[in-house]
DNA sequence: CGGCTTTGACCCGCGC
DNA sequence: GCGCGGGTCAAAGCCG
């Protein structure tokens, strides 16, 4: 646990069962809605990329009434290592603020007391008083530097959170304007309700525009992409009357987590408004809508996996139009970022470039389904250990914060930040991209501004939400630019009280 | 009594 | 046009 390292990493993985929240979902045996037939759609083509996940131990039996998985409960503390960022996020009324609590081990073994056992015994001829003065000077200097860094880091984080918040507000304002425009043109409002909903749930207009522009440049499109052509035509002609558009696509982010809980505690308040038996799965699908603010259009579906009913599948849709509590922001920013990448084309279609390059990670990670009715990115958190994951000490099911950031977080690995530092990991067969593929992927990703934005949000999520950031999971091998000792173990760190993050 | 869940009915898109 | 399936509505009931 206390492996010496200068690494900076971010707290990541923790899932705990939590019964504080009362939203429950009864997966009944009802078959009244079951109209399933024997026909099945072909499995969607997929793109995979890694998500790190640690099993939350859903069978934890401390409490007889485990109804949720709380991804954000953070009560554990970890011994600090070299440089540990203890990120506390306090909730404000309108936006999250962050308190930073740095705990830096300067490795100078600076002592202000006279604990002889720790003092140097080497007689170098320098007087003790000189040593003390020098040590004190260094200590003061380090403290001053730390203070500056602390302030700067907090400012940056606040700025980043503000940007994310403004972005979400603007996005929802756009949806609202479109809604009003539609109502103005269609006073009855009938027949367009669902379309309005879809519009509001659809990811940013710019992302759609980008995607559509990409579509216009190629003749080789699959059927799924062809469905977007009406949108493209409208935009090209300057017609923004989307009420006349044909299929509006909305991105979904699906999270697969192994849990006996009924729902995952993602920090938001949800109200169940429906339940149905979907074709091909005897487990009912429950529909929830966000009730944290009037008019919030975010919805989620919760369903157990037919093949493995210990797996809970939660699918999010849409962006919140209201400030989120810190506990909710991790999921929000992650799903938003994933959806943005999906719709913006940063994550190309299943036969796309990135997909080929990322396929080596396919076994246990995230999946993009391009052939589904809606573009869906699935974060598979059911794997106890993914191919990139080191054996590490934080596989405690209670220490699973922020797993939702992992998908995007791992994407950052491909952005070429630390390619030269993959030596250890690359020694494990099949765990890293071939150099050429990696380079290509890096080029593709970094060339895409949407990826940059998404990555920023994801990093924000990780930094802001990781409740002290570094539980040092698998990711530090690549991302940590200061790592000297990449032994694959998580940076032990002092955790803190609040999990924060960002999501929508 | 208000908020939430349950659940049958309904709407709508899509494929045949 | 029809049936299927996904998604939503809304009345009724439940619960604190």
Short mmCIF file of C-alpha atoms (C1' of nucleotides) in Angstrom, two decimals:
data_model
loop_
_atom_site.label_atom_id
_atom_site.label_comp_id
_atom_site.label_asym_id
_atom_site.label_seq_id
_atom_site.Cartn_x
_atom_site.Cartn_y
_atom_site.Cartn_z
CA UNK A 1 0.00 0.00 0.00
CA UNK A 2 2.73 2.40 0.80
CA UNK A 3 4.85 1.76 -2.16
CA UNK A 4 7.09 4.74 -2.55
CA UNK A 5 6.36 6.70 -5.58
CA UNK A 6 6.27 10.21 -6.74
CA UNK A 7 3.19 9.46 -8.64
CA UNK A 8 0.20 11.66 -8.83
CA UNK A 9 -2.90 9.78 -9.52
CA UNK A 10 -6.52 10.10 -8.91
CA UNK A 11 -8.76 8.36 -6.62
CA UNK A 12 -10.95 6.12 -8.52
CA UNK A 13 -12.79 3.08 -7.63
CA UNK A 14 -15.29 2.47 -5.03
CA UNK A 15 -18.71 1.08 -4.86
CA UNK A 16 -20.53 0.51 -1.69
CA UNK A 17 -23.90 -0.71 -0.93
CA UNK A 18 -25.88 2.00 0.61
CA UNK A 19 -29.36 2.14 1.85
CA UNK A 20 -29.50 5.77 2.63
CA UNK A 21 -31.40 6.43 -0.49
CA UNK A 22 -34.80 5.13 -0.74
CA UNK A 23 -35.36 4.69 -4.40
CA UNK A 24 -36.02 1.11 -4.87
CA UNK A 25 -36.78 -0.96 -7.81
CA UNK A 26 -38.66 -4.14 -7.53
CA UNK A 27 -37.87 -6.50 -10.27
CA UNK A 28 -41.02 -8.34 -10.31
CA UNK A 29 -41.80 -11.55 -11.95
CA UNK A 30 -44.60 -10.03 -13.79
CA UNK A 31 -45.09 -11.23 -17.28
CA UNK A 32 -48.02 -9.15 -18.10
CA UNK A 33 -46.10 -6.95 -20.43
CA UNK A 34 -44.15 -9.65 -21.95
CA UNK A 35 -44.87 -9.78 -25.57
CA UNK A 36 -41.55 -10.99 -26.54
CA UNK A 37 -41.19 -12.98 -29.62
CA UNK A 38 -38.54 -15.28 -30.78
CA UNK A 39 -37.03 -12.81 -33.13
CA UNK A 40 -33.88 -11.13 -32.06
CA UNK A 41 -32.00 -8.33 -33.53
CA UNK A 42 -28.49 -9.03 -34.53
CA UNK A 43 -25.98 -8.04 -31.93
CA UNK A 44 -24.71 -4.55 -32.45
CA UNK A 45 -21.32 -4.01 -33.78
CA UNK A 46 -19.21 -2.58 -31.10
CA UNK A 47 -16.22 -0.55 -30.30
CA UNK A 48 -14.48 -1.28 -27.10
CA UNK A 49 -12.28 0.70 -24.91
CA UNK A 50 -11.16 0.10 -21.42
CA UNK A 51 -12.93 0.91 -18.26
CA UNK A 52 -11.46 0.07 -14.96
CA UNK A 53 -13.66 -1.42 -12.47
CA UNK A 54 -13.50 -3.17 -9.24
CA UNK A 55 -16.18 -5.41 -8.12
CA UNK A 56 -18.31 -3.73 -5.52
CA UNK A 57 -18.94 -6.97 -3.81
CA UNK A 58 -22.64 -6.89 -4.27
CA UNK A 59 -23.14 -9.69 -1.88
CA UNK A 60 -21.97 -7.78 1.06
CA UNK A 61 -24.36 -8.77 3.71
CA UNK A 62 -23.99 -6.19 6.38
CA UNK A 63 -27.39 -4.93 5.71
CA UNK A 64 -30.34 -6.98 4.80
CA UNK A 65 -31.73 -4.24 2.69
CA UNK A 66 -29.28 -3.41 0.06
CA UNK A 67 -31.04 -1.58 -2.62
CA UNK A 68 -28.44 0.54 -4.18
CA UNK A 69 -24.88 0.71 -5.07
CA UNK A 70 -23.41 3.90 -3.84
CA UNK A 71 -20.59 4.85 -6.10
CA UNK A 72 -19.85 7.91 -4.18
CA UNK A 73 -19.61 7.03 -0.58
CA UNK A 74 -16.17 7.82 0.49
CA UNK A 75 -15.32 7.15 4.03
CA UNK A 76 -11.99 5.50 3.71
CA UNK A 77 -8.70 7.10 4.20
CA UNK A 78 -5.47 6.08 2.79
CA UNK A 79 -1.99 6.73 3.83
CA UNK A 80 -0.42 9.32 1.68
CA UNK A 81 2.40 8.63 -0.62
CA UNK A 82 4.65 11.02 -2.29
CA UNK A 83 2.30 13.62 -3.59
CA UNK A 84 -1.25 13.18 -2.73
CA UNK A 85 -4.07 15.42 -3.63
CA UNK A 86 -6.83 15.38 -1.21
CA UNK A 87 -9.67 16.91 -3.06
CA UNK A 88 -12.63 17.93 -1.07
CA UNK A 89 -15.59 19.28 -2.82
CA UNK A 90 -18.11 21.24 -0.91
CA UNK A 91 -21.47 21.84 -2.30
CA UNK A 92 -22.55 25.31 -3.07
CA UNK A 93 -25.87 26.57 -4.08
CA UNK A 94 -25.19 27.08 -7.70
CA UNK A 95 -22.06 25.28 -8.46
CA UNK A 96 -19.62 23.01 -6.84
CA UNK A 97 -16.67 24.45 -5.12
CA UNK A 98 -13.61 22.58 -4.28
CA UNK A 99 -11.35 22.63 -1.34
CA UNK A 100 -7.97 21.30 -1.91
CA UNK A 101 -6.03 19.71 0.80
CA UNK A 102 -2.60 18.81 -0.29
CA UNK A 103 -0.57 16.42 1.62
CA UNK A 104 2.85 16.50 0.17
CA UNK A 105 5.68 14.31 1.10
CA UNK A 106 8.69 16.20 0.03
CA UNK A 107 10.92 13.23 0.74
CA UNK A 108 13.23 15.58 2.45
CA UNK A 109 12.56 13.96 5.75
CA UNK A 110 12.33 17.35 7.22
CA UNK A 111 12.00 17.40 10.91
CA UNK A 112 11.21 20.24 13.12
CA UNK A 113 11.51 18.21 16.22
CA UNK A 114 14.47 16.38 17.45
CA UNK A 115 13.60 12.82 16.89
CA UNK A 116 17.04 11.49 16.82
CA UNK A 117 16.07 8.23 15.34
CA UNK A 118 15.17 9.90 12.10
CA UNK A 119 18.00 12.28 11.86
CA UNK A 120 21.02 11.73 9.82
CA UNK A 121 23.89 10.17 11.65
CA UNK A 122 26.41 11.09 9.07
CA UNK A 123 28.92 13.51 10.37
CA UNK A 124 29.70 15.66 7.43
CA UNK A 125 31.32 18.33 9.37
CA UNK A 126 28.42 20.66 8.97
CA UNK A 127 27.11 22.01 12.17
CA UNK A 128 23.69 20.85 13.31
CA UNK A 129 22.48 24.39 13.49
CA UNK A 130 23.29 24.91 9.86
CA UNK A 131 21.43 21.74 8.97
CA UNK A 132 18.47 22.86 10.95
CA UNK A 133 18.44 26.22 9.32
CA UNK A 134 18.67 24.70 5.92
CA UNK A 135 15.94 22.24 6.69
CA UNK A 136 13.74 24.93 8.07
CA UNK A 137 14.35 27.07 5.07
CA UNK A 138 13.42 24.27 2.78
CA UNK A 139 10.38 23.54 4.80
CA UNK A 140 9.20 27.11 4.67
CA UNK A 141 9.92 27.23 1.00
CA UNK A 142 8.00 24.05 0.36
CA UNK A 143 5.11 25.26 2.41
CA UNK A 144 4.96 28.49 0.52
CA UNK A 145 5.10 26.69 -2.76
CA UNK A 146 2.45 24.33 -1.62
CA UNK A 147 0.23 27.17 -0.66
CA UNK A 148 0.62 28.76 -4.06
CA UNK A 149 -0.10 25.50 -5.79
CA UNK A 150 -3.06 24.94 -3.60
CA UNK A 151 -4.58 28.26 -4.49
CA UNK A 152 -3.85 27.92 -8.16
CA UNK A 153 -5.24 24.45 -8.30
CA UNK A 154 -8.40 25.51 -6.61
CA UNK A 155 -8.86 28.39 -9.00
CA UNK A 156 -8.38 26.13 -11.94
CA UNK A 157 -10.81 23.62 -10.66
CA UNK A 158 -13.40 26.21 -9.93
CA UNK A 159 -12.95 27.62 -13.38
CA UNK A 160 -13.31 24.23 -14.93
CA UNK A 161 -16.41 23.44 -12.98
CA UNK A 162 -17.84 26.78 -13.94
CA UNK A 163 -17.20 26.04 -17.58
CA UNK A 164 -18.91 22.71 -17.31
CA UNK A 165 -21.80 24.22 -15.49
CA UNK A 166 -22.18 26.99 -18.02
CA UNK A 167 -21.98 24.52 -20.82
CA UNK A 168 -24.77 22.46 -19.40
CA UNK A 169 -26.88 25.50 -18.74
CA UNK A 170 -26.37 26.72 -22.28
CA UNK A 171 -27.17 23.37 -23.70
CA UNK A 172 -30.38 23.13 -21.81
CA UNK A 173 -31.25 26.67 -22.71
CA UNK A 174 -30.91 25.70 -26.33
CA UNK A 175 -33.18 22.78 -25.80
CA UNK A 176 -35.67 25.03 -24.14
CA UNK A 177 -35.56 27.48 -27.02
CA UNK A 178 -36.13 24.72 -29.49
CA UNK A 179 -38.99 23.54 -27.40
CA UNK A 180 -40.55 26.98 -27.38
CA UNK A 181 -40.04 27.36 -31.07
CA UNK A 182 -41.81 24.13 -31.66
CA UNK A 183 -44.71 25.07 -29.49
CA UNK A 184 -45.00 28.31 -31.33
CA UNK A 185 -45.25 26.55 -34.62
CA UNK A 186 -47.43 23.80 -33.35
CA UNK A 187 -49.74 25.25 -30.76
CA UNK A 188 -51.46 21.99 -30.14
CA UNK A 189 -48.21 20.38 -29.33
CA UNK A 190 -49.67 17.05 -30.12
CA UNK A 191 -47.64 14.59 -31.96
CA UNK A 192 -44.42 16.34 -31.20
CA UNK A 193 -44.05 15.66 -27.55
CA UNK A 194 -41.65 12.86 -27.99
CA UNK A 195 -39.71 14.68 -30.59
CA UNK A 196 -39.31 17.61 -28.27
CA UNK A 197 -38.09 15.27 -25.63
CA UNK A 198 -35.66 13.78 -28.02
CA UNK A 199 -34.40 17.15 -29.01
CA UNK A 200 -33.79 18.13 -25.47
CA UNK A 201 -32.03 14.91 -24.82
CA UNK A 202 -29.95 15.09 -27.87
CA UNK A 203 -26.45 16.11 -27.36
CA UNK A 204 -25.17 19.55 -28.24
CA UNK A 205 -26.11 21.01 -31.52
CA UNK A 206 -22.56 21.63 -32.39
CA UNK A 207 -21.75 18.02 -31.90
CA UNK A 208 -24.58 17.08 -34.17
CA UNK A 209 -23.44 19.57 -36.72
CA UNK A 210 -19.96 18.20 -36.63
CA UNK A 211 -21.23 14.74 -37.06
CA UNK A 212 -23.42 15.70 -39.91
CA UNK A 213 -20.68 17.53 -41.63
CA UNK A 214 -18.64 14.43 -41.43
CA UNK A 215 -21.45 12.49 -42.89
CA UNK A 216 -21.65 14.80 -45.81
CA UNK A 217 -18.12 14.09 -46.79
CA UNK A 218 -18.43 10.44 -47.45
CA UNK A 219 -20.55 8.24 -49.60
CA UNK A 220 -19.91 5.18 -47.58
CA UNK A 221 -22.33 5.32 -44.72
CA UNK A 222 -24.03 2.60 -42.91
CA UNK A 223 -27.72 2.50 -42.41
CA UNK A 224 -27.53 4.01 -39.01
CA UNK A 225 -25.80 7.08 -40.27
CA UNK A 226 -28.11 7.41 -43.18
CA UNK A 227 -30.90 7.95 -40.76
CA UNK A 228 -29.40 11.28 -39.93
CA UNK A 229 -29.50 12.66 -43.40
CA UNK A 230 -32.72 14.58 -42.93
CA UNK A 231 -31.04 16.51 -40.19
CA UNK A 232 -28.12 17.22 -42.36
CA UNK A 233 -30.27 18.48 -45.13
CA UNK A 234 -32.08 20.83 -42.89
CA UNK A 235 -28.94 22.23 -41.50
CA UNK A 236 -27.35 22.69 -44.81
CA UNK A 237 -30.27 24.68 -45.98
CA UNK A 238 -30.33 26.71 -42.86
CA UNK A 239 -33.61 25.26 -41.85
CA UNK A 240 -33.56 24.68 -38.17
CA UNK A 241 -37.13 23.72 -37.86
CA UNK A 242 -36.43 20.44 -36.29
CA UNK A 243 -40.01 19.62 -35.75
CA UNK A 244 -40.09 18.55 -39.33
CA UNK A 245 -37.08 16.42 -39.01
CA UNK A 246 -37.10 12.73 -39.18
CA UNK A 247 -35.27 10.70 -36.66
CA UNK A 248 -33.57 12.63 -33.94
CA UNK A 249 -30.82 10.67 -32.38
CA UNK A 250 -29.97 10.87 -28.78
CA UNK A 251 -26.97 9.46 -27.12
CA UNK A 252 -27.18 7.12 -24.24
CA UNK A 253 -24.63 6.07 -21.76
CA UNK A 254 -25.13 2.71 -20.25
CA UNK A 255 -23.38 1.53 -17.13
CA UNK A 256 -23.10 -2.12 -16.34
CA UNK A 257 -22.31 -2.86 -12.74
CA UNK A 258 -22.42 -6.09 -10.87
CA UNK A 259 -24.67 -5.53 -7.96
CA UNK A 260 -27.64 -6.92 -6.17
CA UNK A 261 -28.79 -3.45 -5.46
CA UNK A 262 -31.82 -2.27 -7.29
CA UNK A 263 -30.35 0.95 -8.50
CA UNK A 264 -27.05 2.68 -8.36
CA UNK A 265 -26.77 5.71 -6.15
CA UNK A 266 -25.59 8.27 -8.61
CA UNK A 267 -26.32 11.29 -6.53
CA UNK A 268 -29.47 12.33 -8.28
CA UNK A 269 -33.06 11.98 -7.27
CA UNK A 270 -35.18 9.88 -9.54
CA UNK A 271 -38.80 9.11 -9.84
CA UNK A 272 -39.97 5.94 -11.38
CA UNK A 273 -42.56 6.47 -14.03
CA UNK A 274 -42.84 3.16 -15.70
CA UNK A 275 -41.81 -0.40 -15.90
CA UNK A 276 -41.98 -2.83 -18.75
CA UNK A 277 -40.79 -6.19 -19.81
CA UNK A 278 -38.58 -5.67 -22.78
CA UNK A 279 -38.15 -8.17 -25.48
CA UNK A 280 -35.40 -10.66 -24.90
CA UNK A 281 -35.07 -10.02 -21.21
CA UNK A 282 -37.40 -11.47 -18.62
CA UNK A 283 -36.26 -8.87 -16.14
CA UNK A 284 -38.42 -5.79 -16.18
CA UNK A 285 -36.99 -2.53 -17.30
CA UNK A 286 -37.72 0.39 -15.01
CA UNK A 287 -37.93 3.94 -16.22
CA UNK A 288 -36.84 6.82 -14.06
CA UNK A 289 -36.84 10.52 -14.55
CA UNK A 290 -34.79 13.07 -12.70
CA UNK A 291 -36.77 14.98 -10.11
CA UNK A 292 -34.08 17.25 -8.83
CA UNK A 293 -35.50 20.13 -10.78
CA UNK A 294 -38.71 20.80 -12.56
CA UNK A 295 -38.33 20.28 -16.23
CA UNK A 296 -35.17 18.27 -16.03
CA UNK A 297 -35.28 15.92 -18.95
CA UNK A 298 -32.74 13.41 -17.84
CA UNK A 299 -34.00 9.88 -17.71
CA UNK A 300 -32.55 6.58 -16.95
CA UNK A 301 -33.50 2.99 -17.44
CA UNK A 302 -32.58 0.26 -15.06
CA UNK A 303 -32.63 -3.36 -15.98
CA UNK A 304 -30.90 -6.51 -15.00
CA UNK A 305 -28.86 -8.36 -17.51
CA UNK A 306 -30.69 -11.36 -18.86
CA UNK A 307 -27.56 -13.45 -19.05
CA UNK A 308 -26.25 -12.55 -15.66
CA UNK A 309 -28.83 -11.14 -13.34
CA UNK A 310 -26.26 -9.99 -10.90
CA UNK A 311 -25.40 -7.32 -13.41
CA UNK A 312 -27.37 -4.13 -13.22
CA UNK A 313 -27.59 -2.07 -16.36
CA UNK A 314 -28.33 1.59 -15.95
CA UNK A 315 -28.78 3.69 -19.03
CA UNK A 316 -28.69 7.47 -18.82
CA UNK A 317 -30.11 9.83 -21.32
CA UNK A 318 -29.98 13.58 -21.53
CA UNK A 319 -28.39 16.42 -19.65
CA UNK A 320 -29.48 17.97 -16.42
CA UNK A 321 -30.73 21.52 -16.55
CA UNK A 322 -29.94 22.29 -12.98
CA UNK A 323 -26.98 22.38 -10.66
CA UNK A 324 -25.90 19.04 -9.47
CA UNK A 325 -24.79 18.04 -6.05
CA UNK A 326 -21.20 17.01 -5.89
CA UNK A 327 -22.14 13.40 -5.58
CA UNK A 328 -24.01 13.55 -8.83
CA UNK A 329 -21.47 15.34 -10.90
CA UNK A 330 -19.15 12.45 -11.48
CA UNK A 331 -21.71 10.45 -13.30
CA UNK A 332 -23.07 13.50 -15.03
CA UNK A 333 -19.85 14.69 -16.52
CA UNK A 334 -18.76 11.25 -17.48
CA UNK A 335 -21.92 10.28 -19.23
CA UNK A 336 -22.16 13.67 -20.82
CA UNK A 337 -18.65 13.45 -22.09
CA UNK A 338 -19.15 9.98 -23.38
CA UNK A 339 -22.33 10.98 -25.11
CA UNK A 340 -20.67 14.02 -26.54
CA UNK A 341 -17.86 12.00 -27.96
CA UNK A 342 -20.33 9.59 -29.34
CA UNK A 343 -22.46 12.12 -31.09
CA UNK A 344 -19.68 14.35 -32.15
CA UNK A 345 -18.00 11.60 -34.03
CA UNK A 346 -15.00 11.42 -31.81
CA UNK A 347 -15.99 7.87 -31.32
CA UNK A 348 -16.63 6.77 -34.83
CA UNK A 349 -18.97 4.10 -35.87
CA UNK A 350 -18.40 0.51 -35.18
CA UNK A 351 -16.30 -0.08 -38.19
CA UNK A 352 -14.44 3.08 -37.54
CA UNK A 353 -10.84 3.73 -37.12
CA UNK A 354 -10.81 4.04 -33.42
CA UNK A 355 -12.80 0.93 -33.03
CA UNK A 356 -10.23 -1.16 -34.75
CA UNK A 357 -7.50 0.32 -32.71
CA UNK A 358 -9.26 -0.15 -29.45
CA UNK A 359 -10.47 -3.59 -30.03
CA UNK A 360 -7.59 -5.16 -28.19
CA UNK A 361 -9.24 -3.92 -25.05
CA UNK A 362 -12.54 -5.33 -25.90
CA UNK A 363 -12.89 -7.95 -23.30
CA UNK A 364 -14.06 -5.93 -20.42
CA UNK A 365 -14.52 -2.35 -21.07
CA UNK A 366 -16.76 0.10 -22.70
CA UNK A 367 -18.76 -0.49 -25.77
CA UNK A 368 -20.16 1.78 -28.36
CA UNK A 369 -23.14 0.46 -30.13
CA UNK A 370 -23.67 2.10 -33.46
CA UNK A 371 -26.43 -0.12 -34.65
CA UNK A 372 -28.76 0.43 -31.77
CA UNK A 373 -31.70 2.79 -32.26
CA UNK A 374 -29.74 5.34 -30.33
CA UNK A 375 -26.02 5.64 -30.18
CA UNK A 376 -25.12 4.07 -26.93
CA UNK A 377 -21.90 3.86 -25.09
CA UNK A 378 -21.72 1.16 -22.50
CA UNK A 379 -19.33 1.29 -19.62
CA UNK A 380 -18.81 -2.22 -18.52
CA UNK A 381 -17.95 -2.16 -14.87
CA UNK A 382 -18.50 -5.79 -14.27
CA UNK A 383 -14.94 -6.84 -14.73
CA UNK A 384 -13.01 -7.24 -11.59
CA UNK A 385 -9.85 -6.50 -13.35
CA UNK A 386 -9.42 -5.27 -16.81
CA UNK A 387 -6.46 -5.94 -19.01
CA UNK A 388 -4.85 -2.67 -18.13
CA UNK A 389 -5.38 -3.02 -14.52
CA UNK A 390 -2.51 -3.80 -12.31
CA UNK A 391 -2.70 -5.91 -9.30
CA UNK A 392 -3.32 -3.27 -6.84
CA UNK A 393 -4.30 -2.86 -3.28
CA UNK A 394 -7.50 -0.96 -3.49
CA UNK A 395 -9.70 -3.69 -4.69
CA UNK A 396 -11.74 -3.12 -1.64
CA UNK A 397 -15.33 -2.90 -2.73
CA UNK A 398 -15.79 0.10 -0.56
CA UNK A 399 -13.20 2.02 -2.44
CA UNK A 400 -14.71 2.31 -5.78
CA UNK A 401 -15.25 5.92 -6.52
CA UNK A 402 -15.55 7.31 -9.87
CA UNK A 403 -15.43 4.35 -11.97
CA UNK A 404 -17.49 6.17 -14.44
CA UNK A 405 -14.65 8.36 -15.29
CA UNK A 406 -12.53 5.48 -16.16
CA UNK A 407 -13.63 5.04 -19.65
CA UNK A 408 -12.71 8.50 -20.64
CA UNK A 409 -9.85 8.49 -18.29
CA UNK A 410 -8.40 5.59 -20.12
CA UNK A 411 -8.96 7.39 -23.32
CA UNK A 412 -6.59 9.94 -22.09
CA UNK A 413 -4.01 7.27 -22.10
CA UNK A 414 -4.32 7.03 -25.77
CA UNK A 415 -3.77 10.66 -26.30
CA UNK A 416 -0.12 10.14 -26.25
CA UNK A 417 0.53 11.64 -22.92
CA UNK A 418 2.64 8.86 -21.70
CA UNK A 419 3.44 6.61 -24.51
CA UNK A 420 7.01 6.41 -23.49
CA UNK A 421 6.06 5.32 -20.08
CA UNK A 422 4.21 2.25 -21.07
CA UNK A 423 7.18 0.07 -20.83
CA UNK A 424 6.00 -2.03 -18.02
CA UNK A 425 2.51 -2.33 -19.23
CA UNK A 426 3.58 -3.06 -22.73
CA UNK A 427 5.47 -6.00 -21.47
CA UNK A 428 2.20 -7.67 -20.85
CA UNK A 429 1.05 -9.24 -24.01
CA UNK A 430 -2.10 -7.99 -25.48
CA UNK A 431 -2.53 -5.21 -23.06
CA UNK A 432 -1.50 -2.29 -25.08
CA UNK A 433 -2.01 -1.10 -28.51
CA UNK A 434 0.63 -1.77 -31.03
CA UNK A 435 2.76 1.31 -31.31
CA UNK A 436 1.53 2.16 -34.75
CA UNK A 437 -2.07 1.72 -33.81
CA UNK A 438 -1.56 3.72 -30.70
CA UNK A 439 0.02 6.52 -32.61
CA UNK A 440 -2.80 6.52 -35.07
CA UNK A 441 -5.29 6.57 -32.31
CA UNK A 442 -3.51 9.38 -30.63
CA UNK A 443 -3.55 11.36 -33.80
CA UNK A 444 -7.20 10.74 -34.33
CA UNK A 445 -8.14 11.63 -30.82
CA UNK A 446 -6.04 14.66 -30.30
CA UNK A 447 -7.09 16.08 -33.61
CA UNK A 448 -10.64 16.13 -32.50
CA UNK A 449 -11.66 19.15 -30.46
CA UNK A 450 -14.62 17.31 -29.15
CA UNK A 451 -12.37 14.74 -27.70
CA UNK A 452 -10.43 17.46 -26.01
CA UNK A 453 -13.54 18.87 -24.49
CA UNK A 454 -14.73 15.50 -23.43
CA UNK A 455 -11.39 14.68 -21.98
CA UNK A 456 -11.41 17.90 -20.05
CA UNK A 457 -14.75 17.04 -18.62
CA UNK A 458 -13.61 13.58 -17.78
CA UNK A 459 -10.51 14.81 -16.09
CA UNK A 460 -12.59 17.31 -14.28
CA UNK A 461 -14.76 14.49 -13.22
CA UNK A 462 -11.85 12.54 -11.99
CA UNK A 463 -10.16 15.39 -10.24
CA UNK A 464 -13.24 16.91 -8.88
CA UNK A 465 -15.07 13.78 -8.13
CA UNK A 466 -12.46 11.39 -7.16
CA UNK A 467 -12.69 12.38 -3.60
CA UNK A 468 -9.10 12.65 -3.08
CA UNK A 469 -8.25 11.38 -6.32
CA UNK A 470 -5.79 8.76 -6.24
CA UNK A 471 -6.70 5.43 -5.32
CA UNK A 472 -4.14 4.67 -7.84
CA UNK A 473 -5.70 2.26 -10.07
CA UNK A 474 -4.55 0.94 -13.29
CA UNK A 475 -4.47 4.24 -14.95
CA UNK A 476 -1.54 5.78 -13.30
CA UNK A 477 0.77 3.75 -15.40
CA UNK A 478 0.24 6.02 -18.29
CA UNK A 479 -1.23 9.20 -17.11
CA UNK A 480 1.08 10.05 -14.37
CA UNK A 481 3.65 12.24 -15.87
CA UNK A 482 5.63 12.41 -12.70
CA UNK A 483 5.75 8.78 -11.96
CA UNK A 484 9.07 7.30 -11.25
CA UNK A 485 7.99 4.10 -9.75
CA UNK A 486 5.23 2.72 -11.81
CA UNK A 487 4.73 -0.41 -10.00
CA UNK A 488 1.13 -0.52 -10.84
CA UNK A 489 -0.02 -0.13 -7.32
CA UNK A 490 -2.37 2.56 -6.52
CA UNK A 491 -1.11 5.58 -4.83
CA UNK A 492 -2.16 5.34 -1.32
CA UNK A 493 -3.65 8.52 -0.40
CA UNK A 494 -5.61 10.32 2.16
CA UNK A 495 -9.11 10.18 1.11
CA UNK A 496 -11.68 12.60 2.22
CA UNK A 497 -15.24 12.97 3.01
CA UNK A 498 -16.94 13.85 -0.14
CA UNK A 499 -17.07 12.29 -3.44
CA UNK A 500 -17.41 14.73 -6.18
CA UNK A 501 -17.58 14.67 -9.79
CA UNK A 502 -19.64 15.64 -12.48
CA UNK A 503 -21.95 14.00 -14.61
CA UNK A 504 -24.97 14.19 -16.66
"C1'" DC B 1 -51.44 15.07 2.48
"C1'" DG B 2 -47.79 15.08 -0.64
"C1'" DG B 3 -44.65 12.34 -2.96
"C1'" DC B 4 -43.71 8.07 -4.76
"C1'" DT B 5 -44.62 3.48 -6.93
"C1'" DT B 6 -47.50 0.43 -9.44
"C1'" DT B 7 -49.67 -0.86 -13.50
"C1'" DG B 8 -53.00 -0.96 -17.31
"C1'" DA B 9 -53.69 1.77 -21.22
"C1'" DC B 10 -52.11 4.39 -24.73
"C1'" DC B 11 -48.98 6.45 -28.29
"C1'" DC B 12 -45.76 6.05 -31.83
"C1'" DG B 13 -42.21 4.19 -34.83
"C1'" DC B 14 -40.93 0.44 -37.46
"C1'" DG B 15 -40.97 -3.78 -40.08
"C1'" DC B 16 -43.53 -6.95 -42.71
"C1'" DG C 1 -52.64 -1.70 -42.90
"C1'" DC C 2 -51.43 -4.36 -39.11
"C1'" DG C 3 -48.96 -6.10 -35.35
"C1'" DC C 4 -45.01 -5.70 -32.42
"C1'" DG C 5 -42.16 -3.47 -29.23
"C1'" DG C 6 -40.38 0.52 -26.77
"C1'" DG C 7 -41.64 4.26 -24.20
"C1'" DT C 8 -44.86 7.22 -21.62
"C1'" DC C 9 -49.07 8.61 -19.28
"C1'" DA C 10 -51.98 8.83 -15.52
"C1'" DA C 11 -55.16 6.91 -12.16
"C1'" DA C 12 -54.99 4.24 -8.10
"C1'" DG C 13 -52.74 2.79 -4.20
"C1'" DC C 14 -49.06 3.04 -0.78
"C1'" DC C 15 -46.27 5.20 2.65
"C1'" DG C 16 -44.15 8.30 5.88
#
